[in-house]
Tab-separated table of C-alpha atoms and ligand atoms in Angstrom:
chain	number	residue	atom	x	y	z
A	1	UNK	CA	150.755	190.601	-59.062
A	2	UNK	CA	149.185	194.154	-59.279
A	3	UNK	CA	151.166	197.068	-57.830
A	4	UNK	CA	153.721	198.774	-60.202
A	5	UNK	CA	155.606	197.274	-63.155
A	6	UNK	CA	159.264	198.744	-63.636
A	7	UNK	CA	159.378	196.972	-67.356
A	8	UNK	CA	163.095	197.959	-67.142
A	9	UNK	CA	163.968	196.465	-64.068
A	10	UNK	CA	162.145	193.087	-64.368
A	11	UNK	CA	164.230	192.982	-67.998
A	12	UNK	CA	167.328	193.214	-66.172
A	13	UNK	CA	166.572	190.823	-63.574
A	14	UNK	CA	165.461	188.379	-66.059
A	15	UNK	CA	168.952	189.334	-68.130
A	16	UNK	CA	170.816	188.509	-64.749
A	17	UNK	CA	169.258	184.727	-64.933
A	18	UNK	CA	166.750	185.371	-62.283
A	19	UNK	CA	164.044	182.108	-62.512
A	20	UNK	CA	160.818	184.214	-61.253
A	21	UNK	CA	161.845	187.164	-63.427
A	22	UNK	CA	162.072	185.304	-66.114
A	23	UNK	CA	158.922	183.440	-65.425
A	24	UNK	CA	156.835	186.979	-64.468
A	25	UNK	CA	157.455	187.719	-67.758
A	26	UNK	CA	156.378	185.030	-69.437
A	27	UNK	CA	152.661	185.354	-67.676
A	28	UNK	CA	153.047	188.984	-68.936
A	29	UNK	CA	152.691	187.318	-72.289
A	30	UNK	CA	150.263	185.056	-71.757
A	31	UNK	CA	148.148	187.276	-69.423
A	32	UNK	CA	148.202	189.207	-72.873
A	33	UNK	CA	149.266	192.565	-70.495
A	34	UNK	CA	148.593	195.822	-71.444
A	35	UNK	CA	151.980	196.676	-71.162
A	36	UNK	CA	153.708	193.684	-73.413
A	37	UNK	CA	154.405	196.057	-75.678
A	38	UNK	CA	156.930	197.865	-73.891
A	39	UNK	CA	158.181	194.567	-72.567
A	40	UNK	CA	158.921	192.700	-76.112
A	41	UNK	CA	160.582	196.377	-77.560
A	42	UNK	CA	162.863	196.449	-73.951
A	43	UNK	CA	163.374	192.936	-75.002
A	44	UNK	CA	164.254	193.395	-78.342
A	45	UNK	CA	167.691	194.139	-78.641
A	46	UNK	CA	168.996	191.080	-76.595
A	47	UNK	CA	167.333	188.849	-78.612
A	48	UNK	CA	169.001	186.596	-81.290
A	49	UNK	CA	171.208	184.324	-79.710
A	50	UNK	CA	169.113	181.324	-78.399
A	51	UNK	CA	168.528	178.076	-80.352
A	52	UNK	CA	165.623	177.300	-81.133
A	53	UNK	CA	164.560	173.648	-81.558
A	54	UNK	CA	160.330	171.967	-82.102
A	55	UNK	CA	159.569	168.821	-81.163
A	56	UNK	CA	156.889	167.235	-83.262
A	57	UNK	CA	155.405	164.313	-83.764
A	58	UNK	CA	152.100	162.162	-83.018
A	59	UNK	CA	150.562	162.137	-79.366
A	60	UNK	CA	152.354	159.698	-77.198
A	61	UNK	CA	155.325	159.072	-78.870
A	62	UNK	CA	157.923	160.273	-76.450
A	63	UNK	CA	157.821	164.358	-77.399
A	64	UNK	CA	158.045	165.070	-73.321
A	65	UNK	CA	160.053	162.249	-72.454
A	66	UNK	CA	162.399	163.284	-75.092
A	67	UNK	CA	162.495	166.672	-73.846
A	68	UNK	CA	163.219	166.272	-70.535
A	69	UNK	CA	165.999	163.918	-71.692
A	70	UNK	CA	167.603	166.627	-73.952
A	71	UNK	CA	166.696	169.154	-70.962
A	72	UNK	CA	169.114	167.393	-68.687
A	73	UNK	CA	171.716	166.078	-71.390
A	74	UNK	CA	171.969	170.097	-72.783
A	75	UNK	CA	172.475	171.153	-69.388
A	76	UNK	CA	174.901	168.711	-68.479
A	77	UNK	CA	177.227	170.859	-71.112
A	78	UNK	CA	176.776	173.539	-69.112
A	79	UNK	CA	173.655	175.047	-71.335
A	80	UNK	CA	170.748	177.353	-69.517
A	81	UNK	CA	167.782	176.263	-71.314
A	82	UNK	CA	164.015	176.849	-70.993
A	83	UNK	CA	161.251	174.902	-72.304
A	84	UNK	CA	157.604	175.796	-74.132
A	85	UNK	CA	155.065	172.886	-74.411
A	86	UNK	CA	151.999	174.245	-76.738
A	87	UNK	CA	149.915	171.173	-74.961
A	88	UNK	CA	148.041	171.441	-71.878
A	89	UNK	CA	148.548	167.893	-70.641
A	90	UNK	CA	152.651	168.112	-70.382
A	91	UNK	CA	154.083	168.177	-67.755
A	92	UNK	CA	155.611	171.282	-68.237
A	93	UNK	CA	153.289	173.443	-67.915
A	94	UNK	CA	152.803	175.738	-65.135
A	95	UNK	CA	156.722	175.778	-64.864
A	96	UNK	CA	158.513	176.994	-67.285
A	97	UNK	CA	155.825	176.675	-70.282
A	98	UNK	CA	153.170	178.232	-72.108
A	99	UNK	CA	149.726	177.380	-72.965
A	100	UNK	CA	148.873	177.327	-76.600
A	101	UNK	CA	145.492	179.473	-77.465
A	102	UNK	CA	143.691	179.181	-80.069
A	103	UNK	CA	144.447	175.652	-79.985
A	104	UNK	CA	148.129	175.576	-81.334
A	105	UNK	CA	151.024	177.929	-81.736
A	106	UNK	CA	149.329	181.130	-80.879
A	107	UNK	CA	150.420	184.167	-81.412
A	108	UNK	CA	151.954	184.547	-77.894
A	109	UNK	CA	154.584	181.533	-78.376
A	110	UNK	CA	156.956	183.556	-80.571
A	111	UNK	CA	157.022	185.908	-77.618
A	112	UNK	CA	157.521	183.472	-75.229
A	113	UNK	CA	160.674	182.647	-77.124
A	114	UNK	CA	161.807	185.924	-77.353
A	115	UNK	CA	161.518	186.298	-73.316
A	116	UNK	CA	163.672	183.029	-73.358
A	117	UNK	CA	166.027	184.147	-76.187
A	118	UNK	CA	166.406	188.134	-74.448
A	119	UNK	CA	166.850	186.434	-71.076
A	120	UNK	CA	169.833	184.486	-72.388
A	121	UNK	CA	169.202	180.752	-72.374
A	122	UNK	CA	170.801	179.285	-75.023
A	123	UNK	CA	168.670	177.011	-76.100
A	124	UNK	CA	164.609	177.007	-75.917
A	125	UNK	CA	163.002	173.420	-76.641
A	126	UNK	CA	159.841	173.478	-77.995
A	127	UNK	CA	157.555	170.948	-77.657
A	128	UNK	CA	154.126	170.722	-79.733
A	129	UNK	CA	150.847	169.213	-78.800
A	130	UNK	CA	151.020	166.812	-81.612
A	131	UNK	CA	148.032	166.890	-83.373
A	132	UNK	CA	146.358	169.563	-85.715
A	133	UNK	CA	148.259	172.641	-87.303
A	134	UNK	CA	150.666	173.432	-84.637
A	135	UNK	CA	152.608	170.085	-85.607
A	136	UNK	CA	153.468	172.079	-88.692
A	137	UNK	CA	153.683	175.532	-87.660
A	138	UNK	CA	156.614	174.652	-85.790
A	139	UNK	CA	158.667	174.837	-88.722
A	140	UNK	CA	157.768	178.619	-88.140
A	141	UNK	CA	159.373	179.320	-85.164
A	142	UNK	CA	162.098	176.545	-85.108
A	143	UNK	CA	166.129	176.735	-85.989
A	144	UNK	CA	166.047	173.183	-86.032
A	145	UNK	CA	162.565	170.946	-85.879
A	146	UNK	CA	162.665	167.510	-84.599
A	147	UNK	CA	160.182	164.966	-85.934
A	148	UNK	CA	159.669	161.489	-83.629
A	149	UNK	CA	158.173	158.505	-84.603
A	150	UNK	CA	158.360	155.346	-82.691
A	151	UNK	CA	157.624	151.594	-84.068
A	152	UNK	CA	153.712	150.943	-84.214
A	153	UNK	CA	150.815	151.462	-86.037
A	154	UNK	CA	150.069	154.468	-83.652
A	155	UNK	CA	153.305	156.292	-84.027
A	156	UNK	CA	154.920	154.975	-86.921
A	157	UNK	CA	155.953	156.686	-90.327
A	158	UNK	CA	152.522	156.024	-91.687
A	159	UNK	CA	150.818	157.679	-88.820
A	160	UNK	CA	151.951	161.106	-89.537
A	161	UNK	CA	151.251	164.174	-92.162
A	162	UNK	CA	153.435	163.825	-95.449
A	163	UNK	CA	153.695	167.317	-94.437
A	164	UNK	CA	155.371	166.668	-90.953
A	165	UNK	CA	157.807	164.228	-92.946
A	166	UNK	CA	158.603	167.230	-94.938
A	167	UNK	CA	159.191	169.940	-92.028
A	168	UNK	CA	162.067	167.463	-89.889
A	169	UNK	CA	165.519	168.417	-89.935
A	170	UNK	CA	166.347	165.246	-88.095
A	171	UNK	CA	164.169	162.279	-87.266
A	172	UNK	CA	164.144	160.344	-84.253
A	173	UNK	CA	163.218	156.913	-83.790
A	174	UNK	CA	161.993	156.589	-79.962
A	175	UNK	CA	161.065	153.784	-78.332
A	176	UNK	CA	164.198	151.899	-80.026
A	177	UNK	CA	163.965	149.276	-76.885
A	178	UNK	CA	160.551	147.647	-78.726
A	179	UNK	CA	159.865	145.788	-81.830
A	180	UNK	CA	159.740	146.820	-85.262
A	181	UNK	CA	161.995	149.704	-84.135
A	182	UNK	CA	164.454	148.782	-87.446
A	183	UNK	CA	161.053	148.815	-89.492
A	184	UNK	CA	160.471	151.987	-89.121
A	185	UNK	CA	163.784	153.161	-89.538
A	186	UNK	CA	163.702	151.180	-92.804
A	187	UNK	CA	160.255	152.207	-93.868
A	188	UNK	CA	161.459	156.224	-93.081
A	189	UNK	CA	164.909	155.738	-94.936
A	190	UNK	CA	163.150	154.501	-98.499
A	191	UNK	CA	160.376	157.804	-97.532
A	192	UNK	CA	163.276	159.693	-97.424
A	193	UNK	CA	165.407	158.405	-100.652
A	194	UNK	CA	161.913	158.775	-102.287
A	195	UNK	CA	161.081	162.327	-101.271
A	196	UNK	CA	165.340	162.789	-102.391
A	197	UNK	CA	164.967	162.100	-105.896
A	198	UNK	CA	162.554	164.917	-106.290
A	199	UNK	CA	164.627	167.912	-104.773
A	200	UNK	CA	167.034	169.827	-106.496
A	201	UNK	CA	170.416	171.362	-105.348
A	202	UNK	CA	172.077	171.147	-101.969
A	203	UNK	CA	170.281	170.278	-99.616
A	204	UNK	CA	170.319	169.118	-96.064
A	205	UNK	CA	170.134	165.312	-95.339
A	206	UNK	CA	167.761	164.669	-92.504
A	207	UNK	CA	169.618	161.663	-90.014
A	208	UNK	CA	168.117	159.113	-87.907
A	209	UNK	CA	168.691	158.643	-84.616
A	210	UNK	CA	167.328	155.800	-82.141
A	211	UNK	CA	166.453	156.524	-78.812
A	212	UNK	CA	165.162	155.361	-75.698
A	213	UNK	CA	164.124	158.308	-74.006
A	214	UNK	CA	162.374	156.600	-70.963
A	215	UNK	CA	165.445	155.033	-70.617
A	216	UNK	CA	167.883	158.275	-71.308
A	217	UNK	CA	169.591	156.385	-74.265
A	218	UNK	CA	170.598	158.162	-76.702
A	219	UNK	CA	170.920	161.997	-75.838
A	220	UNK	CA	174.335	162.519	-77.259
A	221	UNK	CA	173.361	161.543	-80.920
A	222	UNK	CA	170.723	163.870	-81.006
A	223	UNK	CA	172.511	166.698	-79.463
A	224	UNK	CA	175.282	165.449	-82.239
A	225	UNK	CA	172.698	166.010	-85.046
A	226	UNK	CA	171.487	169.214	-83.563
A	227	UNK	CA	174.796	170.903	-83.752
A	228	UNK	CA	176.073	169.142	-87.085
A	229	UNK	CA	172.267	170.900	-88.419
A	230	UNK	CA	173.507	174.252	-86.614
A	231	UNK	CA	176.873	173.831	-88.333
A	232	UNK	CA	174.942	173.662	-91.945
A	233	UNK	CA	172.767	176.052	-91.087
A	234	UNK	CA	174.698	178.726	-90.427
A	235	UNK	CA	177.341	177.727	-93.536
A	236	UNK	CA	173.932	178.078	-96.384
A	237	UNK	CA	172.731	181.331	-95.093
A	238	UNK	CA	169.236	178.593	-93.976
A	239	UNK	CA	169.415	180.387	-90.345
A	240	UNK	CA	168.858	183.948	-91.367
A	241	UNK	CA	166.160	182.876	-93.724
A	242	UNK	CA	164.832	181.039	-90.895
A	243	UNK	CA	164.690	183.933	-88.600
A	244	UNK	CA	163.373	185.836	-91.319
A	245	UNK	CA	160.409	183.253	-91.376
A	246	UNK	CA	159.740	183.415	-87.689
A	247	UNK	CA	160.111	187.186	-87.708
A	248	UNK	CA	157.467	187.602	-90.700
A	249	UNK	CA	155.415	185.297	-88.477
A	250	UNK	CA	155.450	187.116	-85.408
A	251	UNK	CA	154.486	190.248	-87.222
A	252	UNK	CA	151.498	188.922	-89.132
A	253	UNK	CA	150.399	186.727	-85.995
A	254	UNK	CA	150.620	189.814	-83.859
A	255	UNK	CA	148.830	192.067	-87.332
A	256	UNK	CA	145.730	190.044	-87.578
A	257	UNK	CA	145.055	189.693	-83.512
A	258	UNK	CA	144.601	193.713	-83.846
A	259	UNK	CA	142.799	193.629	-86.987
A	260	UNK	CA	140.776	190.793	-85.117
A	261	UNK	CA	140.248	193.072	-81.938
A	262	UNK	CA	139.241	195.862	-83.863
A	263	UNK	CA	136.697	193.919	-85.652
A	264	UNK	CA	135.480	192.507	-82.414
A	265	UNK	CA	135.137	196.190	-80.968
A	266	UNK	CA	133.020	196.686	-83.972
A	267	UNK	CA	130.853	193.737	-83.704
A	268	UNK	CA	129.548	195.933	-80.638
A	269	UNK	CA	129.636	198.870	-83.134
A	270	UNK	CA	126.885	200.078	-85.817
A	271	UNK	CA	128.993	199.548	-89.234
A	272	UNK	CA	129.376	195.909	-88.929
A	273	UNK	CA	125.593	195.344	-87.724
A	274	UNK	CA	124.425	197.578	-91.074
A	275	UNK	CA	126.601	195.738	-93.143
A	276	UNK	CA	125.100	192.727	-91.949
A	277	UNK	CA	121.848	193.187	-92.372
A	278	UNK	CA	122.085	194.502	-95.622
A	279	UNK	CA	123.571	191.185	-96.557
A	280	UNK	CA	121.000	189.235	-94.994
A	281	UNK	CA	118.352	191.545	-97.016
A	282	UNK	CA	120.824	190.473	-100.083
A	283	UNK	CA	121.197	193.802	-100.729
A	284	UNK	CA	124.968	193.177	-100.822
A	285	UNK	CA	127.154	190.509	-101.010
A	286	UNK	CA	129.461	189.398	-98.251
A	287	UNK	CA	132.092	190.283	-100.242
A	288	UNK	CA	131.235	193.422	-100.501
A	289	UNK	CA	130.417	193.610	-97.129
A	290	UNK	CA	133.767	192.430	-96.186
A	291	UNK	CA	135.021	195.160	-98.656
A	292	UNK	CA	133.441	197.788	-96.671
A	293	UNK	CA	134.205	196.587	-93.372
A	294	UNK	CA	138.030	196.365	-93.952
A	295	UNK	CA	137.658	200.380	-95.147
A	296	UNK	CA	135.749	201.474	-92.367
A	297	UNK	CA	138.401	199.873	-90.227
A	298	UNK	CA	141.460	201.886	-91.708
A	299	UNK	CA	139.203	204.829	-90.713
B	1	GDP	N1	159.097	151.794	-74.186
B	1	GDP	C1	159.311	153.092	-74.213
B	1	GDP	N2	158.391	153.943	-73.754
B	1	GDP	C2	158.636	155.273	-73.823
B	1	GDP	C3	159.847	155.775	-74.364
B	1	GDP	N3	159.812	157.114	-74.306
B	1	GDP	C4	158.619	157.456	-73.769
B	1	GDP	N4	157.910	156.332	-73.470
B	1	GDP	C5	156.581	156.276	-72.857
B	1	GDP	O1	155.596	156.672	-73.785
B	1	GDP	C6	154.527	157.344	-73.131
B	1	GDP	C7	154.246	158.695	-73.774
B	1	GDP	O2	155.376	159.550	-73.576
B	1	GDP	P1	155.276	161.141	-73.644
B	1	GDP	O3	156.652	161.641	-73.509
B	1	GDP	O4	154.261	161.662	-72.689
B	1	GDP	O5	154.730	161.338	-75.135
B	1	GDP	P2	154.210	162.681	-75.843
B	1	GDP	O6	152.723	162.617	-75.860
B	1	GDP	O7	154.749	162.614	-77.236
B	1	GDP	O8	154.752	163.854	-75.079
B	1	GDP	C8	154.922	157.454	-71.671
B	1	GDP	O9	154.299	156.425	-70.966
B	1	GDP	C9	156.432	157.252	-71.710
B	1	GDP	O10	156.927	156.694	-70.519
B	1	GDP	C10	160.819	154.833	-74.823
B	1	GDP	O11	161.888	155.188	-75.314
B	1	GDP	N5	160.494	153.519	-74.732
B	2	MG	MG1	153.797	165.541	-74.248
């Protein structure tokens, strides 16, 4: 692992397809290496072809299943394609996945897909933990965001986030091989005429399609969705606005981990311990405080 790093050379072998290239790099980004810098701008360029698709949706409804379904079914057309999991527990990780800091879609996931994307795989699955912020925060980094739900009280339309509903470009119905599978079809269909009425202009019409991903049923209508929601994105001008969105993300993620390191180096330092204490002596307010922090940082 130590020894020298020819950033230039490990680019190219990951370029020619090269499985522990590819993967080297990807530790470079979650090791958080002092050279990632010059890794993601050697990246850079060669980035901008790979589609990017999140799986969301509540914790055991089929999210890894599912994946490893589409894994094999995208492959099968001849697709290279790499997969993310922000969630400890899949099985995924360790391969060809990254852990999710800070307990969701950390800063360091956008550069994991950019590895993927300037590597050349042509399509990098995504697959969130679930629960908490990252279920939404996918929309941030996604082309194309998946949303599953599967019949039950546990994982049914009721069990997750009007703001999930809001983020899917196509819902899935998993777990179509148990009861009360049509139910929650039915239940998502009137959310979805509901949330309809409200909304303005074109706009894209989010599909449902059943699966049985333990089972492998039902691959080719989501891949079928996926590309007609490719199609439409790319006619409305919704992808480059997208990419806009994950760009903008990656830059303010990546701003506020400095700002956050340089604060931290200052918690060690003299101006943040004055400030502090003059707030505890209510000499000043933490505003203030905060105030004079922020200008002794652009110092
Ligand atoms: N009956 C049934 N079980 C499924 C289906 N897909 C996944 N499961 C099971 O549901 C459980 C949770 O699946 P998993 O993919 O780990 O869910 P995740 O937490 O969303 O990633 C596992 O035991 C799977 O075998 C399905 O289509 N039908
Ligand atoms: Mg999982």
């Amino acid at each position: 692992v130590t020894g020298q790093l020819d950033v230039g050379e490990l680019v190219d072998r990951a370029r020619a397809g090269q499985p522990r290239a590819v993967s080297r790099l990807l530790s470079l980004v979650e090791d958080d290496h002092p050279r990632l810098r010059e890794v993601v701008r050697a990246l850079t360029p060669y980035t901008g072809n790979a589609q990017v698709i999140g799986l969301t949706g509540p914790p055991g409804v089929g999210k890894s299943t599912s994946t490893s379904m589409l894994l094999a079914a995208l492959r099968a057309q001849g697709k290279r394609v790499g997969v993310l999991a922000i969630d400890p527990s899949s099985p995924f990780t360790g391969s060809l996945a990254t852990r999710g800091h800070l307990g969701g879609l950390s800063w360091s996931t956008p550069q994991s897909v950019r590895v993927l994307d300037a590597a050349g795989f042509d399509v990098v699955l995504i697959e969130t933990v679930g629960v908490g912020q990252s279920e939404v925060d996918i929309v941030r980094l996604a082309d194309t965001v998946l949303v599953l739900l599967a019949p039950g009280a546990g994982d049914g339309v009721q069990a997750v986030k009007a703001g999930v509903l809001e983020i899917a470009d196509v819902f899935v119905v998993n777990k179509a091989d148990r009861d009360g599978a049509e139910t929650t079809v039915r239940e998502l269909k009137n959310m979805i005429a509901l949330s309809r009425r409200e909304l303005r202009g074109r706009r894209w019409r989010q599909p449902i399609v059943r699966t049985v991903a333990a089972q492998n049923q039902g691959a080719e209508e989501v891949l079928q969705a996926l590309d007609e929601h490719r199609a439409w994105l790319e006619s409305e001008g919704e992808l480059a606005s997208r990419r806009q969105i994950r760009a903008r993300t990656e830059v303010e993620a990546i701003a506020l981990r400095e700002l956050r390191s340089r604060l931290a180096d200052l918690g060690g330092g003299e101006a943040l311990e004055m400030l502090t204490k003059r707030v505890v002596d209510r000499e000043l307010d933490p505003f203030t405080a905060a105030d004079e922090l922020i200008r002794t940082l652009r110092r």
